[in-house]
Coordinates of C-alpha atoms and ligand atoms in Angstrom, one line a residue:
X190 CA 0.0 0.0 0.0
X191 CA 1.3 3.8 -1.0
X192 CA 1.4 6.0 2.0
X193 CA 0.3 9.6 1.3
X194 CA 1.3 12.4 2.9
X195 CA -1.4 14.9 4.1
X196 CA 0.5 17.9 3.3
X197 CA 1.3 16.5 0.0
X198 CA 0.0 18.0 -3.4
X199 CA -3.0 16.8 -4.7
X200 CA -2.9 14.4 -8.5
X201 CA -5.5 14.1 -10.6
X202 CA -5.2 10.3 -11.8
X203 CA -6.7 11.0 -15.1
X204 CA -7.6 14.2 -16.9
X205 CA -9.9 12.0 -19.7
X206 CA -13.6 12.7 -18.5
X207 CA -12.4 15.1 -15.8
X208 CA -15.0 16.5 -14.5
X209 CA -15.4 20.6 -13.8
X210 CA -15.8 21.9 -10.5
X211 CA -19.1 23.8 -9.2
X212 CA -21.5 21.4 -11.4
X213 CA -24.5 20.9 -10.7
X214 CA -25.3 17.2 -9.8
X215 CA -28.7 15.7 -10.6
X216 CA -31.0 15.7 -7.9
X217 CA -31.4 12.5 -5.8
X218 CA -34.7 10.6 -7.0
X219 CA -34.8 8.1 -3.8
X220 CA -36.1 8.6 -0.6
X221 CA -34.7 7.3 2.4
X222 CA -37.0 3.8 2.3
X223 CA -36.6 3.6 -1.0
X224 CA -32.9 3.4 -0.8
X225 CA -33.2 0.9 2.2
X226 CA -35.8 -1.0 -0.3
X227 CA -33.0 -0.7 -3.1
X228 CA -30.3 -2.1 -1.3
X229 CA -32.6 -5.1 0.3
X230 CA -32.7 -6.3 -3.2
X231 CA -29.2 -5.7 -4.6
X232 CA -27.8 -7.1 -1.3
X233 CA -26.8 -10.4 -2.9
X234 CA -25.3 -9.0 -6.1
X235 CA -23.5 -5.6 -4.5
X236 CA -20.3 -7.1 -4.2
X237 CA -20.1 -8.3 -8.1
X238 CA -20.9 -4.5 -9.4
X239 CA -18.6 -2.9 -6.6
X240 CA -15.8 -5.2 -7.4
X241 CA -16.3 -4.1 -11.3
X242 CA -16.2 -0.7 -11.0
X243 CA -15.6 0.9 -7.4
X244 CA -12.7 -1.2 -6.0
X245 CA -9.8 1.0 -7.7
X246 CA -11.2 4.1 -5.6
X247 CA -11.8 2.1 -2.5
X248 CA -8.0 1.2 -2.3
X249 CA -7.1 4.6 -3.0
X250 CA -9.8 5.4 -0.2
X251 CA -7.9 3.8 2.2
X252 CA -4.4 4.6 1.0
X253 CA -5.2 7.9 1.6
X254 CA -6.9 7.5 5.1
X255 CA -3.6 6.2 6.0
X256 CA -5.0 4.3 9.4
X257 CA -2.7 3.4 11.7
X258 CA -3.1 0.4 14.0
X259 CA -4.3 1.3 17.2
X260 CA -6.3 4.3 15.8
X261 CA -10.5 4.9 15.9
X262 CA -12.0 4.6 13.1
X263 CA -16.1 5.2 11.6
X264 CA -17.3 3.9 8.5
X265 CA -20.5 5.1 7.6
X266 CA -22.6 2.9 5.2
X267 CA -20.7 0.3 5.2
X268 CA -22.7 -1.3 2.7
X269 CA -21.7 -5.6 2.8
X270 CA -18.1 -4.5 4.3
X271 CA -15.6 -5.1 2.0
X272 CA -14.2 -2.0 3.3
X273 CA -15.1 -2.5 6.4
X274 CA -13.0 -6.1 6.2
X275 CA -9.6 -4.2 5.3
X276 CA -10.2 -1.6 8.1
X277 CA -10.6 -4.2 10.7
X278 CA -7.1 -6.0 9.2
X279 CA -5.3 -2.5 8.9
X280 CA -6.0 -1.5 12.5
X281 CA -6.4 -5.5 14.6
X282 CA -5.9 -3.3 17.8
X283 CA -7.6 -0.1 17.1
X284 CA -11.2 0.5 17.6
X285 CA -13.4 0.2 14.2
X286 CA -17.2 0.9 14.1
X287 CA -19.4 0.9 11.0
X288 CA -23.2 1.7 10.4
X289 CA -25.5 1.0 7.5
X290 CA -29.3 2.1 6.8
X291 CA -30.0 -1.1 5.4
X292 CA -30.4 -4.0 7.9
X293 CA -29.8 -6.6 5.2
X294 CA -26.5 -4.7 4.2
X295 CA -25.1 -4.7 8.2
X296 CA -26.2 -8.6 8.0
X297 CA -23.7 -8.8 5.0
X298 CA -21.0 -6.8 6.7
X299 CA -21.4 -8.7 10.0
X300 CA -20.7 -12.4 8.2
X301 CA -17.9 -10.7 6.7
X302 CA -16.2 -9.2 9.5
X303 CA -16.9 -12.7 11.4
X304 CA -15.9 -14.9 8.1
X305 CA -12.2 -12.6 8.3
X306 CA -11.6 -13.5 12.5
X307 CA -11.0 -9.9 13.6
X308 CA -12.5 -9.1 16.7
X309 CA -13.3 -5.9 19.0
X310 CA -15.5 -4.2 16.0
X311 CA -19.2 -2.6 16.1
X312 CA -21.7 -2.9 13.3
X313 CA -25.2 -1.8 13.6
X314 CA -27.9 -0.5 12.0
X315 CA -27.6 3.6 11.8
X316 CA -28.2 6.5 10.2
X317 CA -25.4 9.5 8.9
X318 CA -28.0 11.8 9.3
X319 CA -28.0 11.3 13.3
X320 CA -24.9 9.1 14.4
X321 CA -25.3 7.9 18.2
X322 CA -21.8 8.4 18.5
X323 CA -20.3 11.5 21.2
X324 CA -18.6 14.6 19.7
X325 CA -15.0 14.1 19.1
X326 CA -15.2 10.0 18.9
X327 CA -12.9 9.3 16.4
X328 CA -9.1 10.1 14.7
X329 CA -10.9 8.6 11.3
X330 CA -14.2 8.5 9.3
X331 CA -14.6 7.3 6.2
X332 CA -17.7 7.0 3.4
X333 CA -18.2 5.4 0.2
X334 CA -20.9 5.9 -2.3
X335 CA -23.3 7.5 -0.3
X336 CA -23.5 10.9 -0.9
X337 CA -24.1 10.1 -4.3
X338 CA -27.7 8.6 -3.2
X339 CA -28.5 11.6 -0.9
X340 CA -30.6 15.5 -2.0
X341 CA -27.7 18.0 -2.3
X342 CA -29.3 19.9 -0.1
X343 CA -28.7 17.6 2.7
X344 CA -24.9 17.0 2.0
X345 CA -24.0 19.9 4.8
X346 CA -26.5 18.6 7.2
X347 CA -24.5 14.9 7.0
X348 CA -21.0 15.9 6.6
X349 CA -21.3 18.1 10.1
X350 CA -22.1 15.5 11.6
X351 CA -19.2 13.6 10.5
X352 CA -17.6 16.6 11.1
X353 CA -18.7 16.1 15.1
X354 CA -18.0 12.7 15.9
X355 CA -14.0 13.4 14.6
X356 CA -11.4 14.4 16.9
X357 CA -9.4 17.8 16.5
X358 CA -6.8 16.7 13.8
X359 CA -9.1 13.3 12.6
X360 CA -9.1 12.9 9.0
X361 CA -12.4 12.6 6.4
X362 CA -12.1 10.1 4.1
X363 CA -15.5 10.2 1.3
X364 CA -16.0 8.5 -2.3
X365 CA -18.9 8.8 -4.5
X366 CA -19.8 8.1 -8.3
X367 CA -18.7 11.9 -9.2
X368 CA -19.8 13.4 -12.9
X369 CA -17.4 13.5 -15.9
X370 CA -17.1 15.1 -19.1
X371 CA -16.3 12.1 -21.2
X372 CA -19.7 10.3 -23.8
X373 CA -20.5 7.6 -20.4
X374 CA -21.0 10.5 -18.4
X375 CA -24.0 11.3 -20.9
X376 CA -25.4 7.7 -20.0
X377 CA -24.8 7.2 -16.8
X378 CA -26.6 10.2 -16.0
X379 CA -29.4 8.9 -19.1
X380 CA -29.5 5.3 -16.9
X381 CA -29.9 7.5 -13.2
X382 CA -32.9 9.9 -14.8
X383 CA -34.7 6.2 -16.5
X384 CA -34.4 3.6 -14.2
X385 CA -32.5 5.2 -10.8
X386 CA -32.6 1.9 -8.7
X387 CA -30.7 -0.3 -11.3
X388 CA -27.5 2.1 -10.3
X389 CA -28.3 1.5 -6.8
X390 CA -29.8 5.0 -6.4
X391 CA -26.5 7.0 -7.1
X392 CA -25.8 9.7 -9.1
X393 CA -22.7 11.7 -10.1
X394 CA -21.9 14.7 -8.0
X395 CA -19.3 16.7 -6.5
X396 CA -19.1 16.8 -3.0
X397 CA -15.5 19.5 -2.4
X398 CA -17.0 22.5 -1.9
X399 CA -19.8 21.0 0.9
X400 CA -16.7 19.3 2.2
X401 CA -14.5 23.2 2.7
X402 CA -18.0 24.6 3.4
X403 CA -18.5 22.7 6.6
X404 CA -14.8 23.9 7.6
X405 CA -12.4 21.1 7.1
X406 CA -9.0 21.6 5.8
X407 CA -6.6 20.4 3.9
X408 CA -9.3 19.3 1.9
X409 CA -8.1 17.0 -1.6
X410 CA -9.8 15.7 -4.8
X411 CA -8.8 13.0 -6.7
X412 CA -10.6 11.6 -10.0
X413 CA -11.1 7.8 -10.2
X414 CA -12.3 6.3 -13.4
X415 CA -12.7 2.6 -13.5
X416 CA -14.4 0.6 -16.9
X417 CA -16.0 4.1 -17.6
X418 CA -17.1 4.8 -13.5
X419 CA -16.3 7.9 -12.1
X420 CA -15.4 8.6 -9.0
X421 CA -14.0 10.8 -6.6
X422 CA -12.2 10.2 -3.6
X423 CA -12.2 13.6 -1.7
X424 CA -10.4 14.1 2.1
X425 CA -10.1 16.4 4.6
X426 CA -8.8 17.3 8.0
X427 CA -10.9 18.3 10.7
X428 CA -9.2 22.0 12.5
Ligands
SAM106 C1 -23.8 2.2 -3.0 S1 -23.9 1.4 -1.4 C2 -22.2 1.6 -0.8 C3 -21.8 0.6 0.2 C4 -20.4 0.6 0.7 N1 -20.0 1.8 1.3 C5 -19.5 0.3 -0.5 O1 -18.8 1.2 -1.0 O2 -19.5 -0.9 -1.0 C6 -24.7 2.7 -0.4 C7 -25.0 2.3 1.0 O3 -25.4 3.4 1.7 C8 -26.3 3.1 2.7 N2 -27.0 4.3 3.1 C9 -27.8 5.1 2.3 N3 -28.2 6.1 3.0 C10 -27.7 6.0 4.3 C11 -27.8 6.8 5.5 N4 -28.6 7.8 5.6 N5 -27.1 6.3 6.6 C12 -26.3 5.2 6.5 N6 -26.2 4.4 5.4 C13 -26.9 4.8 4.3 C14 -27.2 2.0 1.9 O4 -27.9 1.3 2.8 C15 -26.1 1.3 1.1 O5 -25.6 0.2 1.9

């Protein structure tokens, strides 16, 4: 795994289908049970899509979180935690927790986690909107592919709460489907508008300038693009 530096300079992986900053995203089309109803059904086959197209900026995702054993982390949506998994074997002595919406999801996650041996780990059912965790909880959080299901208008509300639960100094770690300027952009945004729940509910946006708006610093964008998938992986540092 590459260590990053969080002082470092910032690279864009790919400028084909880079997207521009400030665009407007489509708005989000699923409500909160129809997302948990989404998921229920995609359960079984998450792992198969997520492996074809999302894995690339998940491994970035935690390259760039840079956890250290011992550390605290949050994963929020954990989804059937294949994240989740490499956290628990990055930090065996740390402190890992993990929510998801969807019941059937934390199910997943759970016989994952169990299935791997680690121990000392926490995953229930929860909400970002309204984490039950105390102010200052943790020295990492991270999220994947959620914002991207979630109205814009509400991306401020959740990231201050992530914003809350981290520790002076504790870093952000977030990845979504982000837009891009390349033809696919055209129909992954065509496939969102027709038939939203066959991408799962998400949507390409751009999360940065929520990210700096709810006052974390240091804050970095990277472009992902994996077989025609865009994503971003976007971190910060909480002052
Ligand atoms: C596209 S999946 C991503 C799962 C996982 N993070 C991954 O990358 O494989 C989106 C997940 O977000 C969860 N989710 C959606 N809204 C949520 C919310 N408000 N709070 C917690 N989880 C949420 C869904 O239940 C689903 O498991």
């Amino acid at each position: 795994m590459k260590p990053i530096s969080w002082g470092s300079a910032w690279r864009i992986s790919s400028n084909n289908g880079k997207p521009s900053q400030g665009e407007a995203s489509v708005e989000a089309k699923l409500n909160k049970d129809e997302v948990r109803a989404a998921y229920r059904k995609v359960a079984w086959v998450y792992d198969l899509w997520s492996g074809l197209t999302e894995s690339k900026a998940r491994r970035r995702c935690l390259e760039v979180a840079a956890i250290k054993d011992g550390e605290s982390v949050l994963e929020v949506a954990v989804g059937t935690g294949i994240l989740f998994e490499k956290i628990l074997a990055l930090n065996p002595t740390g402190r890992n927790e993990g929510i998801d919406l969807t019941e059937e999801m934390v199910t997943r996650a759970r016989a994952r986690a169990q299935k791997s041996g680690a121990s000392g780990y926490d995953l229930k059912v929860g909400d970002a909107y309204h984490l039950e965790h105390a102010d200052h909880a943790f020295d990492v959080v991270l999220n994947n592919y959620m914002f991207d299901l979630i109205p814009e208008k509400d991306f401020v509300v959740v990231l201050s709460e992530f914003r809350r639960v981290l520790r002076p100094g504790g870093r952000l770690v977030l990845v979504n489907m982000t837009t891009g300027a390349g033809w696919f952009n055209t129909v992954w945004e065509w496939l969102y508008k027709t038939w939203p729940s066959l991408l799962g509910g998400c949507r390409g946006i751009e999360l940065t300038p929520y990210v700096k708006e709810v006052g974390f610093e240091q804050v970095r964008r990277e472009y992902v693009r994996q077989l025609f998938f865009p994503s971003e992986v976007i971190s910060g540092v909480k002052p």
